């Protein structure tokens, strides 16, 4: 036999790493935990090492904190001795307090070994130990929010320095005098010796607090000490400020405590949590800035300014409610409440702040959770310049909460990020190459130096003139001008330069010169007076096309030039468009009330053509287009900070878009990107590079106006850690996997040997990507190159990759042993380390092809075998025969079940547990439940305040009775991108509750909103009301529920309950897997238990324990299955008891246990016990078959022991890993030789599909009765329901008005509004109607029935084949009959005479009266006002567009004023 073998190389996958380095940084052996800075050094503590660095972050010394602890019983008494690196250690000194005491030349390091421990080190040589002691100074908990700093106290004419510590919580095992706040000595000369709390008397210098605190910051200014903390207060926290006056001694200093509360930020002031802070140098007053989190997880943070000047008021004793001394007595004093002076900046995930004072400016350095350092300059009026990112980490490494300024040059900030410390320059002035660029940076640190002719720091300019930004941010351009017409007819051109002058000299020789291209423009106007000059000219010099003017300014030795375009302001006329406004402003004219006029006053207009200032006067002008562009999506919406090539935007009316604009913080530095492939609904553009964070995106039209409100998130740069495999063969196409972070931003991969060829990833996610390696031609020996990642226009080095020659297969040999053919393929040795997955081998014998199994790969060969064992064939034949027999038996049993199935299900289900109206309605209105649903119901015992109507609620109730306001409000809200589908549903339900007392008015509002929805050109008529994507669609669902509740209760409800009961009973007839809840009898293929083992039915005699003497009741016959678990048997016992006696048993399922009498002994039956079978790590639940319970056995049901053992397991299903730890009828995926062969019989799902049909037969009569009760017409007189007839007539009228003649459209409208919008909701959710629980399995069955119900209303005739889903096939023969009944139902409604308006009004009035006073209308009104408050401006604008009368707008403002005036709001 000749065997030909073909070997094929298949691709596989690997990864690679990254590295980075910067100047002025240092990387530590662990994460930074504490930093301290002096004029000459930086000290850093990590978990195991203390570092001494120079100002430039060069390593001076490092000191290991590892050592040995001898003794230690009791804790805190051991002797700690540091050891040399490499020596054996058993403890580490963890530093939690790091304080340089420069005056004494020592570094105080305190923390924990086993308990409190301190060392005093030489500041210049940290390896030199000056003193050590077992003493707690500061926190003992690593990573706690605690503080430690030095405080100077004036005492007896001298200054004493103490250690001030604020500790988050105590350590129970360690004995210590420390409390929440402490003052301790710094040297042995002070009274009580070093680290003492005492001043020599009995009192000690501590302040107490019971609960754990979160201390954020503390410092001393003059004689005042400030301490900031977050204190738990109910579900939230409050921010506390404590003032202390350092005087006399330690005890008196702490007794001087006064307190304040910082209320930040917005209407719910108490919700803020302080994350970081920094005092603003200078003062008085004492200004301080803090970063507050508004939602508790730093997702939303704000930066605010407070005046924290101490409030030393009151002569009595002050007792703080949160902090106290040794006596802690009441009554308590009330802390001073402080409100923010200004809110400066909102940004996600801010973590730290450092404030620096620079002349009149405050410069804030802000750290973020994604590793950015943002610089924000603030003027004396708290106006902010454009934020700028001065440092950006490659990854998302959080900035340490505390940053430090280099106290020597004051030009660098020390910033810690995880295990790195960066020394970041505060500014890069010399990167600005001319005066205008230097000025435009809006950086108070930078100015133009006349002497050097460059942009410098002020101290680098010597005594020369230094020009910088003005003292405020009122202007965005360095030059501005205005054109005014004077009373004498002359035109005045006023030109101004906006700079501040620093340095030793003032500017001299300030002069202006104005000229056209022909001659000098003017010679009058008086001498120039810095910083402005004026030119007088008459109107005849202004031609209609405007006048180009060159303004030349001399300032000292500097010559500046600016081009102006001046127009006669009276001639700039036309429709008020954006471009006309821009022409007016850039001509120096004034724009007011959409008209251009001569400038007046001091206003100077500086709008440029490429972006609008924050207070743009042109923002109200229209673009002149009938349809404004709208942005629907941007793909991708998240990119790295390098940007992205070929992003796709989708939307509407994009035809006239010329470019896409990326708007950063405050729209300071927008970036434009050209567009191509613009189809009107989509376009392509490049996303430019940017800083990390969320930015806004709009599209620019030809006139310069920008429209749309989309967003893009900039994130970190991709980085790789490794590649696998790290080599490939020369012919390429080996599958390489790159591992790292943010790899989903990678656009391509390049190899250094072919930089012009970009390979695109085949599979990408943030953690890894895969690609096929490139070809390397003409390669004879191995070569190593570089693998790089393409991200936008950047190429990032990732890893090295080695190319080896292709593998060479030289020969093969084969041997046969019996029926086994083994093949060995020889190949040359290589370094490719191929895997079996990368090779495919086939063998050919003649024309027959065989797949070969690769057994292993060695350096020089492959080992393959092909088996033709007769023994295996015989085993397979026997297995097939067994399988055929089992399948035949399963098919026969299915046929028997189908032919003998009947509907002998219990119809005596007792009283139907209907929900009352308000609970039914609330579940329809608010299907997700929650606090909102609860608050809108009136229940016994409810807080009366919550249901009382105040003046504000009454005013809002009157306002929504105005239909123009209500419809305008709904339309205004729905136009907002932030108004989600969930918001629309809540709004519709709240409106239903607010107007429940006037259903006729609610109906009118619904009709108006529906008409508006139908007239929207974007809505296809056949899709109307199909989904809940608008407020009115949810409103229609609610309206139908209100109007049809009576019919549901009186007619349909009984049939629905009988169907649910029949399904539940029939499911219980066969095996049900207790873990997955799948069953043999079901309507849903997804819930079919086709793996069920053989079982038998059993009748058990169950007795119930009565009394306390062991007496039992008469036995009750209960039907069970041999495969039932113990819990399932208990459920069937209690269910039979309730059906028999009409009331439930007096104990719950989890409170009862059962026993079985066997052979005179009593055997307790448990779900799991010592006899349970275990497969691998999974335990099988015990069944009746496991306990060998025979048919007719006696079972006794008892209450569980009233005194259970400790930690009882009341039910196995309480375990969240129940489905992982246990199994019942479906075997786990575990190989175990002990598995019962009977359970291992192969089961085929398709064989058991007949169970679906038998279940359908069993419940079919209930399904038919339910369907016909819905689309039948109830007596008397067989008239359709009022609401159905009225609404169907409304739809007919709308179709006629819209000239819709297609009958299919009307049929679809009616189907979408009634069956789809109401009845399907009821059929799938019986728990909305009855007091019951819906199991996932029951939900699956009801979904099948609901599908059949909707198919009955379908106009299409679907052709079903053998591959159609079973839920469609199950009712395929019934659907045509149901369709005819539906058509007759629709025709009957259409042919009936219309219901009169008065008759329908009476019907709605009756419905309102039936359920009067069941809902909490004030609560609903307050919930409605939340939407009004959130979109107040948009509602006002919509009212203006709709021509609302002024009285209505005043009424809206009155409602707002009433709500704003409330002192406390119960709904918040």
mmCIF file with all atom_site columns, C-alpha atoms in Angstrom, residues 206-367:
data_model
loop_
_atom_site.group_PDB
_atom_site.id
_atom_site.type_symbol
_atom_site.label_atom_id
_atom_site.label_alt_id
_atom_site.label_comp_id
_atom_site.label_asym_id
_atom_site.label_entity_id
_atom_site.label_seq_id
_atom_site.pdbx_PDB_ins_code
_atom_site.Cartn_x
_atom_site.Cartn_y
_atom_site.Cartn_z
_atom_site.occupancy
_atom_site.B_iso_or_equiv
_atom_site.pdbx_formal_charge
_atom_site.auth_seq_id
_atom_site.auth_comp_id
_atom_site.auth_asym_id
_atom_site.auth_atom_id
_atom_site.pdbx_PDB_model_num
ATOM 1   C CA . UNK A 1 206 ? -7.072  63.876 71.900 1.00 0.00 ? 206 UNK A CA 1
ATOM 2   C CA . UNK A 1 207 ? -10.445 64.316 70.193 1.00 0.00 ? 207 UNK A CA 1
ATOM 3   C CA . UNK A 1 208 ? -12.790 61.346 69.961 1.00 0.00 ? 208 UNK A CA 1
ATOM 4   C CA . UNK A 1 209 ? -15.270 60.004 67.413 1.00 0.00 ? 209 UNK A CA 1
ATOM 5   C CA . UNK A 1 210 ? -17.172 56.722 67.597 1.00 0.00 ? 210 UNK A CA 1
ATOM 6   C CA . UNK A 1 211 ? -17.376 55.614 63.958 1.00 0.00 ? 211 UNK A CA 1
ATOM 7   C CA . UNK A 1 212 ? -14.721 55.222 61.255 1.00 0.00 ? 212 UNK A CA 1
ATOM 8   C CA . UNK A 1 213 ? -13.833 58.536 59.623 1.00 0.00 ? 213 UNK A CA 1
ATOM 9   C CA . UNK A 1 214 ? -12.433 59.458 56.242 1.00 0.00 ? 214 UNK A CA 1
ATOM 10  C CA . UNK A 1 215 ? -9.834  62.194 56.764 1.00 0.00 ? 215 UNK A CA 1
ATOM 11  C CA . UNK A 1 216 ? -8.899  63.961 53.533 1.00 0.00 ? 216 UNK A CA 1
ATOM 12  C CA . UNK A 1 217 ? -6.624  66.909 54.314 1.00 0.00 ? 217 UNK A CA 1
ATOM 13  C CA . UNK A 1 218 ? -5.221  69.091 57.057 1.00 0.00 ? 218 UNK A CA 1
ATOM 14  C CA . UNK A 1 219 ? -2.833  72.027 57.376 1.00 0.00 ? 219 UNK A CA 1
ATOM 15  C CA . UNK A 1 220 ? -1.918  75.056 59.487 1.00 0.00 ? 220 UNK A CA 1
ATOM 16  C CA . UNK A 1 221 ? -2.115  78.724 58.416 1.00 0.00 ? 221 UNK A CA 1
ATOM 17  C CA . UNK A 1 222 ? -0.802  81.150 61.016 1.00 0.00 ? 222 UNK A CA 1
ATOM 18  C CA . UNK A 1 223 ? -2.249  80.113 64.344 1.00 0.00 ? 223 UNK A CA 1
ATOM 19  C CA . UNK A 1 224 ? -5.221  78.296 62.803 1.00 0.00 ? 224 UNK A CA 1
ATOM 20  C CA . UNK A 1 225 ? -5.352  74.556 62.074 1.00 0.00 ? 225 UNK A CA 1
ATOM 21  C CA . UNK A 1 226 ? -7.779  73.163 59.495 1.00 0.00 ? 226 UNK A CA 1
ATOM 22  C CA . UNK A 1 227 ? -8.967  69.543 59.252 1.00 0.00 ? 227 UNK A CA 1
ATOM 23  C CA . UNK A 1 228 ? -11.262 68.105 56.548 1.00 0.00 ? 228 UNK A CA 1
ATOM 24  C CA . UNK A 1 229 ? -13.110 64.787 56.717 1.00 0.00 ? 229 UNK A CA 1
ATOM 25  C CA . UNK A 1 230 ? -16.032 62.798 55.337 1.00 0.00 ? 230 UNK A CA 1
ATOM 26  C CA . UNK A 1 231 ? -18.327 61.532 58.073 1.00 0.00 ? 231 UNK A CA 1
ATOM 27  C CA . UNK A 1 232 ? -21.008 58.841 57.511 1.00 0.00 ? 232 UNK A CA 1
ATOM 28  C CA . UNK A 1 233 ? -24.486 60.325 57.789 1.00 0.00 ? 233 UNK A CA 1
ATOM 29  C CA . UNK A 1 234 ? -27.214 57.796 56.977 1.00 0.00 ? 234 UNK A CA 1
ATOM 30  C CA . UNK A 1 235 ? -26.883 56.376 53.462 1.00 0.00 ? 235 UNK A CA 1
ATOM 31  C CA . UNK A 1 236 ? -24.557 59.238 52.461 1.00 0.00 ? 236 UNK A CA 1
ATOM 32  C CA . UNK A 1 237 ? -21.792 61.231 54.059 1.00 0.00 ? 237 UNK A CA 1
ATOM 33  C CA . UNK A 1 238 ? -21.283 64.823 55.065 1.00 0.00 ? 238 UNK A CA 1
ATOM 34  C CA . UNK A 1 239 ? -18.114 66.867 54.646 1.00 0.00 ? 239 UNK A CA 1
ATOM 35  C CA . UNK A 1 240 ? -16.853 68.379 57.895 1.00 0.00 ? 240 UNK A CA 1
ATOM 36  C CA . UNK A 1 241 ? -14.333 71.158 58.477 1.00 0.00 ? 241 UNK A CA 1
ATOM 37  C CA . UNK A 1 242 ? -12.790 71.550 61.927 1.00 0.00 ? 242 UNK A CA 1
ATOM 38  C CA . UNK A 1 243 ? -10.964 74.709 63.046 1.00 0.00 ? 243 UNK A CA 1
ATOM 39  C CA . UNK A 1 244 ? -8.450  74.633 65.892 1.00 0.00 ? 244 UNK A CA 1
ATOM 40  C CA . UNK A 1 245 ? -6.584  77.584 67.351 1.00 0.00 ? 245 UNK A CA 1
ATOM 41  C CA . UNK A 1 246 ? -2.986  76.660 68.266 1.00 0.00 ? 246 UNK A CA 1
ATOM 42  C CA . UNK A 1 247 ? -2.457  78.322 71.634 1.00 0.00 ? 247 UNK A CA 1
ATOM 43  C CA . UNK A 1 248 ? -1.009  77.725 75.156 1.00 0.00 ? 248 UNK A CA 1
ATOM 44  C CA . UNK A 1 249 ? -0.516  73.925 74.854 1.00 0.00 ? 249 UNK A CA 1
ATOM 45  C CA . UNK A 1 250 ? -1.720  70.753 73.182 1.00 0.00 ? 250 UNK A CA 1
ATOM 46  C CA . UNK A 1 251 ? -4.852  70.291 75.326 1.00 0.00 ? 251 UNK A CA 1
ATOM 47  C CA . UNK A 1 252 ? -5.991  73.900 74.958 1.00 0.00 ? 252 UNK A CA 1
ATOM 48  C CA . UNK A 1 253 ? -5.407  73.727 71.208 1.00 0.00 ? 253 UNK A CA 1
ATOM 49  C CA . UNK A 1 254 ? -7.765  70.758 70.819 1.00 0.00 ? 254 UNK A CA 1
ATOM 50  C CA . UNK A 1 255 ? -10.325 72.286 73.181 1.00 0.00 ? 255 UNK A CA 1
ATOM 51  C CA . UNK A 1 256 ? -10.572 75.333 70.909 1.00 0.00 ? 256 UNK A CA 1
ATOM 52  C CA . UNK A 1 257 ? -12.373 73.166 68.341 1.00 0.00 ? 257 UNK A CA 1
ATOM 53  C CA . UNK A 1 258 ? -15.069 74.809 66.222 1.00 0.00 ? 258 UNK A CA 1
ATOM 54  C CA . UNK A 1 259 ? -16.846 73.070 63.393 1.00 0.00 ? 259 UNK A CA 1
ATOM 55  C CA . UNK A 1 260 ? -18.319 73.724 59.984 1.00 0.00 ? 260 UNK A CA 1
ATOM 56  C CA . UNK A 1 261 ? -20.102 71.700 57.321 1.00 0.00 ? 261 UNK A CA 1
ATOM 57  C CA . UNK A 1 262 ? -19.231 72.097 53.618 1.00 0.00 ? 262 UNK A CA 1
ATOM 58  C CA . UNK A 1 263 ? -22.414 71.887 51.531 1.00 0.00 ? 263 UNK A CA 1
ATOM 59  C CA . UNK A 1 264 ? -21.600 70.895 47.984 1.00 0.00 ? 264 UNK A CA 1
ATOM 60  C CA . UNK A 1 265 ? -22.831 70.937 45.308 1.00 0.00 ? 265 UNK A CA 1
ATOM 61  C CA . UNK A 1 266 ? -26.154 71.751 43.674 1.00 0.00 ? 266 UNK A CA 1
ATOM 62  C CA . UNK A 1 267 ? -29.701 71.247 44.979 1.00 0.00 ? 267 UNK A CA 1
ATOM 63  C CA . UNK A 1 268 ? -28.837 68.033 46.846 1.00 0.00 ? 268 UNK A CA 1
ATOM 64  C CA . UNK A 1 269 ? -25.930 69.629 48.673 1.00 0.00 ? 269 UNK A CA 1
ATOM 65  C CA . UNK A 1 270 ? -25.423 66.861 51.220 1.00 0.00 ? 270 UNK A CA 1
ATOM 66  C CA . UNK A 1 271 ? -24.648 64.312 48.492 1.00 0.00 ? 271 UNK A CA 1
ATOM 67  C CA . UNK A 1 272 ? -21.085 65.560 47.877 1.00 0.00 ? 272 UNK A CA 1
ATOM 68  C CA . UNK A 1 273 ? -18.070 63.598 49.125 1.00 0.00 ? 273 UNK A CA 1
ATOM 69  C CA . UNK A 1 274 ? -14.666 65.247 49.435 1.00 0.00 ? 274 UNK A CA 1
ATOM 70  C CA . UNK A 1 275 ? -11.894 63.464 47.512 1.00 0.00 ? 275 UNK A CA 1
ATOM 71  C CA . UNK A 1 276 ? -8.964  65.889 47.575 1.00 0.00 ? 276 UNK A CA 1
ATOM 72  C CA . UNK A 1 277 ? -8.198  69.472 48.538 1.00 0.00 ? 277 UNK A CA 1
ATOM 73  C CA . UNK A 1 278 ? -5.657  72.279 48.492 1.00 0.00 ? 278 UNK A CA 1
ATOM 74  C CA . UNK A 1 279 ? -5.529  75.653 50.199 1.00 0.00 ? 279 UNK A CA 1
ATOM 75  C CA . UNK A 1 280 ? -5.082  78.655 47.892 1.00 0.00 ? 280 UNK A CA 1
ATOM 76  C CA . UNK A 1 281 ? -2.035  80.631 49.112 1.00 0.00 ? 281 UNK A CA 1
ATOM 77  C CA . UNK A 1 282 ? -2.517  84.274 50.037 1.00 0.00 ? 282 UNK A CA 1
ATOM 78  C CA . UNK A 1 283 ? -5.365  85.901 51.892 1.00 0.00 ? 283 UNK A CA 1
ATOM 79  C CA . UNK A 1 284 ? -7.156  86.767 53.966 1.00 0.00 ? 284 UNK A CA 1
ATOM 80  C CA . UNK A 1 285 ? -9.739  85.562 53.292 1.00 0.00 ? 285 UNK A CA 1
ATOM 81  C CA . UNK A 1 286 ? -8.605  81.934 53.475 1.00 0.00 ? 286 UNK A CA 1
ATOM 82  C CA . UNK A 1 287 ? -9.655  80.416 50.155 1.00 0.00 ? 287 UNK A CA 1
ATOM 83  C CA . UNK A 1 288 ? -9.602  76.666 49.623 1.00 0.00 ? 288 UNK A CA 1
ATOM 84  C CA . UNK A 1 289 ? -10.434 74.422 46.713 1.00 0.00 ? 289 UNK A CA 1
ATOM 85  C CA . UNK A 1 290 ? -11.763 70.867 46.900 1.00 0.00 ? 290 UNK A CA 1
ATOM 86  C CA . UNK A 1 291 ? -12.647 68.009 44.554 1.00 0.00 ? 291 UNK A CA 1
ATOM 87  C CA . UNK A 1 292 ? -16.086 66.620 45.369 1.00 0.00 ? 292 UNK A CA 1
ATOM 88  C CA . UNK A 1 293 ? -17.701 63.445 44.080 1.00 0.00 ? 293 UNK A CA 1
ATOM 89  C CA . UNK A 1 294 ? -21.405 63.794 43.358 1.00 0.00 ? 294 UNK A CA 1
ATOM 90  C CA . UNK A 1 295 ? -22.307 60.119 42.991 1.00 0.00 ? 295 UNK A CA 1
ATOM 91  C CA . UNK A 1 296 ? -19.999 58.333 45.395 1.00 0.00 ? 296 UNK A CA 1
ATOM 92  C CA . UNK A 1 297 ? -17.856 56.524 42.788 1.00 0.00 ? 297 UNK A CA 1
ATOM 93  C CA . UNK A 1 298 ? -15.912 59.462 41.276 1.00 0.00 ? 298 UNK A CA 1
ATOM 94  C CA . UNK A 1 299 ? -17.737 59.150 37.945 1.00 0.00 ? 299 UNK A CA 1
ATOM 95  C CA . UNK A 1 300 ? -18.989 62.723 38.362 1.00 0.00 ? 300 UNK A CA 1
ATOM 96  C CA . UNK A 1 301 ? -16.685 65.186 40.134 1.00 0.00 ? 301 UNK A CA 1
ATOM 97  C CA . UNK A 1 302 ? -16.588 68.957 40.529 1.00 0.00 ? 302 UNK A CA 1
ATOM 98  C CA . UNK A 1 303 ? -13.918 71.406 41.642 1.00 0.00 ? 303 UNK A CA 1
ATOM 99  C CA . UNK A 1 304 ? -15.191 74.175 43.896 1.00 0.00 ? 304 UNK A CA 1
ATOM 100 C CA . UNK A 1 305 ? -13.861 77.115 45.907 1.00 0.00 ? 305 UNK A CA 1
ATOM 101 C CA . UNK A 1 306 ? -14.850 77.842 49.513 1.00 0.00 ? 306 UNK A CA 1
ATOM 102 C CA . UNK A 1 307 ? -14.016 80.681 51.868 1.00 0.00 ? 307 UNK A CA 1
ATOM 103 C CA . UNK A 1 308 ? -12.935 78.709 54.953 1.00 0.00 ? 308 UNK A CA 1
ATOM 104 C CA . UNK A 1 309 ? -11.880 81.627 57.138 1.00 0.00 ? 309 UNK A CA 1
ATOM 105 C CA . UNK A 1 310 ? -12.311 80.458 60.760 1.00 0.00 ? 310 UNK A CA 1
ATOM 106 C CA . UNK A 1 311 ? -15.559 81.308 62.518 1.00 0.00 ? 311 UNK A CA 1
ATOM 107 C CA . UNK A 1 312 ? -14.543 81.949 66.131 1.00 0.00 ? 312 UNK A CA 1
ATOM 108 C CA . UNK A 1 313 ? -18.018 82.874 67.400 1.00 0.00 ? 313 UNK A CA 1
ATOM 109 C CA . UNK A 1 314 ? -19.861 82.375 70.655 1.00 0.00 ? 314 UNK A CA 1
ATOM 110 C CA . UNK A 1 315 ? -18.600 82.642 74.211 1.00 0.00 ? 315 UNK A CA 1
ATOM 111 C CA . UNK A 1 316 ? -20.192 79.439 75.516 1.00 0.00 ? 316 UNK A CA 1
ATOM 112 C CA . UNK A 1 317 ? -18.826 75.916 75.370 1.00 0.00 ? 317 UNK A CA 1
ATOM 113 C CA . UNK A 1 318 ? -18.907 74.470 71.864 1.00 0.00 ? 318 UNK A CA 1
ATOM 114 C CA . UNK A 1 319 ? -19.708 70.737 71.669 1.00 0.00 ? 319 UNK A CA 1
ATOM 115 C CA . UNK A 1 320 ? -19.423 69.394 68.165 1.00 0.00 ? 320 UNK A CA 1
ATOM 116 C CA . UNK A 1 321 ? -21.957 66.712 67.092 1.00 0.00 ? 321 UNK A CA 1
ATOM 117 C CA . UNK A 1 322 ? -19.188 64.600 65.515 1.00 0.00 ? 322 UNK A CA 1
ATOM 118 C CA . UNK A 1 323 ? -16.022 65.346 67.503 1.00 0.00 ? 323 UNK A CA 1
ATOM 119 C CA . UNK A 1 324 ? -15.642 65.671 71.276 1.00 0.00 ? 324 UNK A CA 1
ATOM 120 C CA . UNK A 1 325 ? -12.980 65.746 74.001 1.00 0.00 ? 325 UNK A CA 1
ATOM 121 C CA . UNK A 1 326 ? -12.960 63.720 77.185 1.00 0.00 ? 326 UNK A CA 1
ATOM 122 C CA . UNK A 1 327 ? -16.430 64.722 78.439 1.00 0.00 ? 327 UNK A CA 1
ATOM 123 C CA . UNK A 1 328 ? -18.616 64.338 75.244 1.00 0.00 ? 328 UNK A CA 1
ATOM 124 C CA . UNK A 1 329 ? -21.694 65.815 76.886 1.00 0.00 ? 329 UNK A CA 1
ATOM 125 C CA . UNK A 1 330 ? -24.864 67.278 75.435 1.00 0.00 ? 330 UNK A CA 1
ATOM 126 C CA . UNK A 1 331 ? -26.385 69.656 74.488 1.00 0.00 ? 331 UNK A CA 1
ATOM 127 C CA . UNK A 1 332 ? -24.623 69.643 71.126 1.00 0.00 ? 332 UNK A CA 1
ATOM 128 C CA . UNK A 1 333 ? -23.751 72.768 69.160 1.00 0.00 ? 333 UNK A CA 1
ATOM 129 C CA . UNK A 1 334 ? -24.647 73.343 65.523 1.00 0.00 ? 334 UNK A CA 1
ATOM 130 C CA . UNK A 1 335 ? -21.693 73.546 63.078 1.00 0.00 ? 335 UNK A CA 1
ATOM 131 C CA . UNK A 1 336 ? -21.486 76.532 60.750 1.00 0.00 ? 336 UNK A CA 1
ATOM 132 C CA . UNK A 1 337 ? -22.816 75.751 57.265 1.00 0.00 ? 337 UNK A CA 1
ATOM 133 C CA . UNK A 1 338 ? -20.526 76.879 54.420 1.00 0.00 ? 338 UNK A CA 1
ATOM 134 C CA . UNK A 1 339 ? -21.580 77.214 50.784 1.00 0.00 ? 339 UNK A CA 1
ATOM 135 C CA . UNK A 1 340 ? -19.239 77.303 47.759 1.00 0.00 ? 340 UNK A CA 1
ATOM 136 C CA . UNK A 1 341 ? -17.903 80.641 46.578 1.00 0.00 ? 341 UNK A CA 1
ATOM 137 C CA . UNK A 1 342 ? -17.675 79.295 43.037 1.00 0.00 ? 342 UNK A CA 1
ATOM 138 C CA . UNK A 1 343 ? -17.894 76.058 41.084 1.00 0.00 ? 343 UNK A CA 1
ATOM 139 C CA . UNK A 1 344 ? -14.865 76.114 38.791 1.00 0.00 ? 344 UNK A CA 1
ATOM 140 C CA . UNK A 1 345 ? -14.730 72.888 36.823 1.00 0.00 ? 345 UNK A CA 1
ATOM 141 C CA . UNK A 1 346 ? -16.732 69.713 36.189 1.00 0.00 ? 346 UNK A CA 1
ATOM 142 C CA . UNK A 1 347 ? -14.889 66.662 34.921 1.00 0.00 ? 347 UNK A CA 1
ATOM 143 C CA . UNK A 1 348 ? -15.169 62.927 35.351 1.00 0.00 ? 348 UNK A CA 1
ATOM 144 C CA . UNK A 1 349 ? -12.926 61.117 37.799 1.00 0.00 ? 349 UNK A CA 1
ATOM 145 C CA . UNK A 1 350 ? -10.842 63.951 39.278 1.00 0.00 ? 350 UNK A CA 1
ATOM 146 C CA . UNK A 1 351 ? -8.671  62.610 42.122 1.00 0.00 ? 351 UNK A CA 1
ATOM 147 C CA . UNK A 1 352 ? -6.388  65.403 43.314 1.00 0.00 ? 352 UNK A CA 1
ATOM 148 C CA . UNK A 1 353 ? -5.788  69.156 43.209 1.00 0.00 ? 353 UNK A CA 1
ATOM 149 C CA . UNK A 1 354 ? -2.922  71.565 43.933 1.00 0.00 ? 354 UNK A CA 1
ATOM 150 C CA . UNK A 1 355 ? -3.463  75.344 44.075 1.00 0.00 ? 355 UNK A CA 1
ATOM 151 C CA . UNK A 1 356 ? -0.702  77.851 43.260 1.00 0.00 ? 356 UNK A CA 1
ATOM 152 C CA . UNK A 1 357 ? -1.001  81.637 43.558 1.00 0.00 ? 357 UNK A CA 1
ATOM 153 C CA . UNK A 1 358 ? 0.566   83.639 40.697 1.00 0.00 ? 358 UNK A CA 1
ATOM 154 C CA . UNK A 1 359 ? 0.076   87.414 40.896 1.00 0.00 ? 359 UNK A CA 1
ATOM 155 C CA . UNK A 1 360 ? -3.722  87.893 40.728 1.00 0.00 ? 360 UNK A CA 1
ATOM 156 C CA . UNK A 1 361 ? -4.178  84.401 39.297 1.00 0.00 ? 361 UNK A CA 1
ATOM 157 C CA . UNK A 1 362 ? -4.885  81.081 40.923 1.00 0.00 ? 362 UNK A CA 1
ATOM 158 C CA . UNK A 1 363 ? -3.444  78.180 38.933 1.00 0.00 ? 363 UNK A CA 1
ATOM 159 C CA . UNK A 1 364 ? -4.930  74.777 39.734 1.00 0.00 ? 364 UNK A CA 1
ATOM 160 C CA . UNK A 1 365 ? -3.254  71.490 38.873 1.00 0.00 ? 365 UNK A CA 1
ATOM 161 C CA . UNK A 1 366 ? -5.843  68.693 38.744 1.00 0.00 ? 366 UNK A CA 1
ATOM 162 C CA . UNK A 1 367 ? -5.060  64.977 38.736 1.00 0.00 ? 367 UNK A CA 1
#
